[in-house]
Every structure is written in C-alpha cells, then in structure tokens.
Tab-separated table of C-alpha atoms in Angstrom:
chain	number	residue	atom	x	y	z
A	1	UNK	CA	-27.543	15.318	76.438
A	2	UNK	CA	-29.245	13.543	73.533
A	3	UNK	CA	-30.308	16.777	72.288
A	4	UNK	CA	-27.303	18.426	71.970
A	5	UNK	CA	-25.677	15.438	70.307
A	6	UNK	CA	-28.970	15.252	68.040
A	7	UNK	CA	-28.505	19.083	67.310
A	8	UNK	CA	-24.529	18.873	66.751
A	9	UNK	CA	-25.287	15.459	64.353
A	10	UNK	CA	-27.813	17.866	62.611
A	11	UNK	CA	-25.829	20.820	61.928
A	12	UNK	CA	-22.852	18.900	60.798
A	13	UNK	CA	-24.868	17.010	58.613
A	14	UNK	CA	-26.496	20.177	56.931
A	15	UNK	CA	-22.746	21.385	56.277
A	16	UNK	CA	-21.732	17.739	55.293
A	17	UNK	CA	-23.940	17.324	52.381
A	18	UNK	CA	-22.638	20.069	50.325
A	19	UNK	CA	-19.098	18.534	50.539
A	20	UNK	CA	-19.204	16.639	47.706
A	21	UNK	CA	-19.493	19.829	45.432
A	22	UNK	CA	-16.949	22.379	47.329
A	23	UNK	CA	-14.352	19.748	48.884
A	24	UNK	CA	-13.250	18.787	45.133
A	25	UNK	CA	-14.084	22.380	43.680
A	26	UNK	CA	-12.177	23.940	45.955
A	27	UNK	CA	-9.451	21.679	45.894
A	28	UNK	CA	-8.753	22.705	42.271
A	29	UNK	CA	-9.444	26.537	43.110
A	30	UNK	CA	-6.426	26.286	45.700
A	31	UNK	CA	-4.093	24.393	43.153
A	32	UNK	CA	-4.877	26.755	40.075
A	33	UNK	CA	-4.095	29.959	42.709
A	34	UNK	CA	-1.100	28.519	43.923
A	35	UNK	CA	0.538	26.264	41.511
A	36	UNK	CA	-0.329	26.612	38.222
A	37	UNK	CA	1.702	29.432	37.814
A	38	UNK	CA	4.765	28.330	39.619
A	39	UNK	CA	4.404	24.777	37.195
A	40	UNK	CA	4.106	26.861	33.693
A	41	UNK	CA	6.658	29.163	34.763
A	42	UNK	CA	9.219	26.064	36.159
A	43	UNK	CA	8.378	24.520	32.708
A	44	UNK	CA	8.874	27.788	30.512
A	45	UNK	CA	12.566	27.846	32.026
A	46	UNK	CA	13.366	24.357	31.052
A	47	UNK	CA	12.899	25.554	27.164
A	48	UNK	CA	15.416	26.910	24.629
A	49	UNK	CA	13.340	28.097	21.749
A	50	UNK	CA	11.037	24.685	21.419
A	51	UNK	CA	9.820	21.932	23.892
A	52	UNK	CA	12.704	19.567	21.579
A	53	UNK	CA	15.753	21.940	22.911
A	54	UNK	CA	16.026	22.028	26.437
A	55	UNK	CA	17.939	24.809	28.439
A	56	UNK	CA	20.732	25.037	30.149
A	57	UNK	CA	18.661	25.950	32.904
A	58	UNK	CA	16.597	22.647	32.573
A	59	UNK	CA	20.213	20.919	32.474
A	60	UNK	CA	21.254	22.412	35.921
A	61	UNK	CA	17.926	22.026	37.281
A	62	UNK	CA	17.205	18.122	36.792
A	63	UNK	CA	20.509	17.251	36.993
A	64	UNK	CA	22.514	19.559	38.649
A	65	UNK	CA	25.299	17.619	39.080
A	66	UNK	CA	26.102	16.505	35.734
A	67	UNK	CA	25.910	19.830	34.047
A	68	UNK	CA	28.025	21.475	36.822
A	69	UNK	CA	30.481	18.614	35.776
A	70	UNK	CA	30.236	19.665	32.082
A	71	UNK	CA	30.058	24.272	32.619
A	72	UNK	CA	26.476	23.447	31.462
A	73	UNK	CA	27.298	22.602	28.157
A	74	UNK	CA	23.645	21.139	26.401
A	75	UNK	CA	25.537	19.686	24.166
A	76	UNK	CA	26.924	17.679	26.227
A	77	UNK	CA	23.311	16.179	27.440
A	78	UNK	CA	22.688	12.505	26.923
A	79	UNK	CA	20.515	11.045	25.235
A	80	UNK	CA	18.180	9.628	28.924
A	81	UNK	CA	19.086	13.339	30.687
A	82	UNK	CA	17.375	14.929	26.991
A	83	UNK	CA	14.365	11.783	27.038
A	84	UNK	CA	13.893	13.009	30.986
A	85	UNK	CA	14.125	16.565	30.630
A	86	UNK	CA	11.139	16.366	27.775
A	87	UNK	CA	8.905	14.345	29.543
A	88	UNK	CA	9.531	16.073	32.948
A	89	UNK	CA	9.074	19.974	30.586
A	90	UNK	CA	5.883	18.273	29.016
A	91	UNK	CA	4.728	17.020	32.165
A	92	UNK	CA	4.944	20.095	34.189
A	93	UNK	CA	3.219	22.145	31.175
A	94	UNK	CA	0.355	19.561	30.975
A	95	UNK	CA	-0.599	17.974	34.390
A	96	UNK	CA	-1.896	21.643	35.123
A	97	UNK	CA	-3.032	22.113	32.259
A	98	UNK	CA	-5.168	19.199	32.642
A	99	UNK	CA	-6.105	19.853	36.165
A	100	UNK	CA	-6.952	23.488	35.333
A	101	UNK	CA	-9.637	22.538	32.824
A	102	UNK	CA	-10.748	19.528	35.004
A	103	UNK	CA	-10.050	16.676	32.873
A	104	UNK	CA	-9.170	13.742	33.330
A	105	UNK	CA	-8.221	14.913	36.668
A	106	UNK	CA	-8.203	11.979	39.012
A	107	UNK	CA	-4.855	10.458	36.293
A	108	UNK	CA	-3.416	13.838	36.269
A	109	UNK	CA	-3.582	14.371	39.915
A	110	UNK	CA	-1.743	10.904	40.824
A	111	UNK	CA	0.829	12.346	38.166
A	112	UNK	CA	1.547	15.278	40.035
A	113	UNK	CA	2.030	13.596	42.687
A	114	UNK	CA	4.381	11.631	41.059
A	115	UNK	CA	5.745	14.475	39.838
A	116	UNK	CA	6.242	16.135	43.336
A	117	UNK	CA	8.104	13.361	44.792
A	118	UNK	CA	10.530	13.361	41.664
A	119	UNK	CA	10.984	17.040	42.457
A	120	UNK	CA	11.685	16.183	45.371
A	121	UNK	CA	14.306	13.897	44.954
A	122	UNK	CA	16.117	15.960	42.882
A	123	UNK	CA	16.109	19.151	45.243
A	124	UNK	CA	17.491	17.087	48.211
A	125	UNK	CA	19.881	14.752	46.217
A	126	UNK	CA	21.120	16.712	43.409
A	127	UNK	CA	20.612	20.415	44.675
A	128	UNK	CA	21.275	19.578	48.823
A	129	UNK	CA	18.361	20.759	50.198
A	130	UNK	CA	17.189	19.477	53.413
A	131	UNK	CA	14.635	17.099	53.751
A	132	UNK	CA	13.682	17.536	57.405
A	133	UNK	CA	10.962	15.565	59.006
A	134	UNK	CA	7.626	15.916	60.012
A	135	UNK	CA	6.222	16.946	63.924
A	136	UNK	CA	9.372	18.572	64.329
A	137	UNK	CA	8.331	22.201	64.497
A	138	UNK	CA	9.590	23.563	61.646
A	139	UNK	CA	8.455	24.270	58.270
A	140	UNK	CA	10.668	21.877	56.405
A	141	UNK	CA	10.416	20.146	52.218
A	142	UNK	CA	8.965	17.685	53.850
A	143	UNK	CA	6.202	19.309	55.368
A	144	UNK	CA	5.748	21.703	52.412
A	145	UNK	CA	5.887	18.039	49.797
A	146	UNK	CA	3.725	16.712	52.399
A	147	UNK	CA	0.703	19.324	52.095
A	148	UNK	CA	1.226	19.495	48.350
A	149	UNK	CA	0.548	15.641	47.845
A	150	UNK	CA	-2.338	15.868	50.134
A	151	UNK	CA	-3.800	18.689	47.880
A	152	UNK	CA	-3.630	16.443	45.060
A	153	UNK	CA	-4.990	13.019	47.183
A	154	UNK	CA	-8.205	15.204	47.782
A	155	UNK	CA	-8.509	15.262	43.861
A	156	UNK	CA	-7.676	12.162	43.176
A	157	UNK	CA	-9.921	11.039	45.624
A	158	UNK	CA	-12.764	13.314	45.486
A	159	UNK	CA	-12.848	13.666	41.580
A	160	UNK	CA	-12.613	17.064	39.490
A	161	UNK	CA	-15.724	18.617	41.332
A	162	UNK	CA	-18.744	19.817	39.108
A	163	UNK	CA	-17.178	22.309	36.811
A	164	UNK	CA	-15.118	20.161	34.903
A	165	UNK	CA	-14.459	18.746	31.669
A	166	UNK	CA	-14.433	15.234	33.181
A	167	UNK	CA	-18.784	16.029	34.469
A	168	UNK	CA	-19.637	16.949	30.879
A	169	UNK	CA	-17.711	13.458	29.638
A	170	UNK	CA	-19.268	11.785	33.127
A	171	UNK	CA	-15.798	10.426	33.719
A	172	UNK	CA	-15.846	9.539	37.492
C-alpha cells in the first residue's frame, strides 16, 4: 500500500510542478477565447461616434428602465447615468485589454469581477432575468456569473502567468 500511495504522490507531483506556468497561462488563454470578444463587442455598442457620446443602446442596456421611461431619448440621460455609462464603456474596452496583454493583471482581474457582478445586477434588476441558484440542476446566471468570477479568481490569484507584460515589469 505504501507504494502505490508513494507512486500516486509521485506522479501528481511531476504534473503539480508545472502548474505554476499553465494554471495562470491558461487561465488567460480561456478568457481571451471566450470573452474578449463578447467585452469589445458589448463595449463597441455602448458608443455613438466617440467614447464621450453614448448610445441609445448603452442607455437601454445599463439602465433599461429609465430610457424605456424616456423612448430612449440620450438626451434625456443624466448627468450620473452619462458618468456610469463612460466608465462602465471604458471599463469593458480596457479590463480586457489589460488582461489580454497581461498587465497589470491581478487589478484588472478583481475589476472584472467587479464588473461581472454589476452586470449582473443590472440583467436581473433592470432587464428581469432570472437569477436562479446554484446545485439546482440547471444552467442558470448564477451558475454561468459563478464560473466567470472563478475564471478571473484563478488570475487574480495565480498572477498573469509567464507571457505577460506584468513578468517583463516583475510585477507579482
């Protein structure tokens, strides 16, 4: 018995040590495949021309019920729903852009995460969407919010992995 647990410690240790490297590497593989795109695009909808003139679309997307209440009027936009739309556009154009290149990665990860849970306070309060609850058996936003923050934890935690801006600055 002591050999196969000496054997199974051995094996797992071989696989273990490489870790370090792929865990955070592929971490930021998996978020540039999946999200990046959806984030730019999301954020290319929320402009009208400049990143200072937000769209209608952004209107009826971060605050769906106000510009329903208005026919989605910009103009009628105040001056907190403009300040919130910017940052939120900016936000969604730079977090992955940040994460992409690898830097400062561990800030930019906690700020999509952040950024997630904004998201998602908005798509269940303002556009109805359920929230649904986890071990229940079905796919719900929670579940799918759920696995996106962990994505980001493992960066946050684990760092940008070795091709990254942040290793050539050897930011931690």
């Amino acid at each position: 018995m002591t050999a196969l647990i000496t054997l199974y410690n051995d094996i797992f240790d071989r696989l273990d040590r490489p870790s370090e490297i792929v865990i955070p590497t592929l971490a930021r593989l998996v978020f540039i495949a999946i999200f990046l795109v959806y984030y730019w695009n999301s954020a290319s909808l929320k402009i009208d021309g400049s990143i200072f003139s937000p769209s209608a679309g952004a209107f009826g997307q971060m605050f769906p019920h106000a510009a329903e209440a208005v026919l989605y009027d910009i103009s009628k936009i105040t001056f907190f729903q403009r300040i919130v739309i910017f940052f939120g556009t900016v936000a969604e154009f730079v977090l992955p852009a940040l994460l992409l290149v690898g830097l400062l990665t561990r800030v930019a990860a906690l700020g999509m995460i952040g950024f997630i849970w904004v998201q998602t306070l908005v798509d269940v309060n303002g556009h109805n969407i359920p929230f649904g609850g986890l071990f229940d058996n079905a796919i719900t936003l929670a579940d799918q919010r759920v696995m996106w923050t962990f994505l980001f934890l493992v960066i946050a935690i684990k760092g940008p992995g070795p091709l990254s801006i942040d290793r050539l600055l050897r930011l931690r």
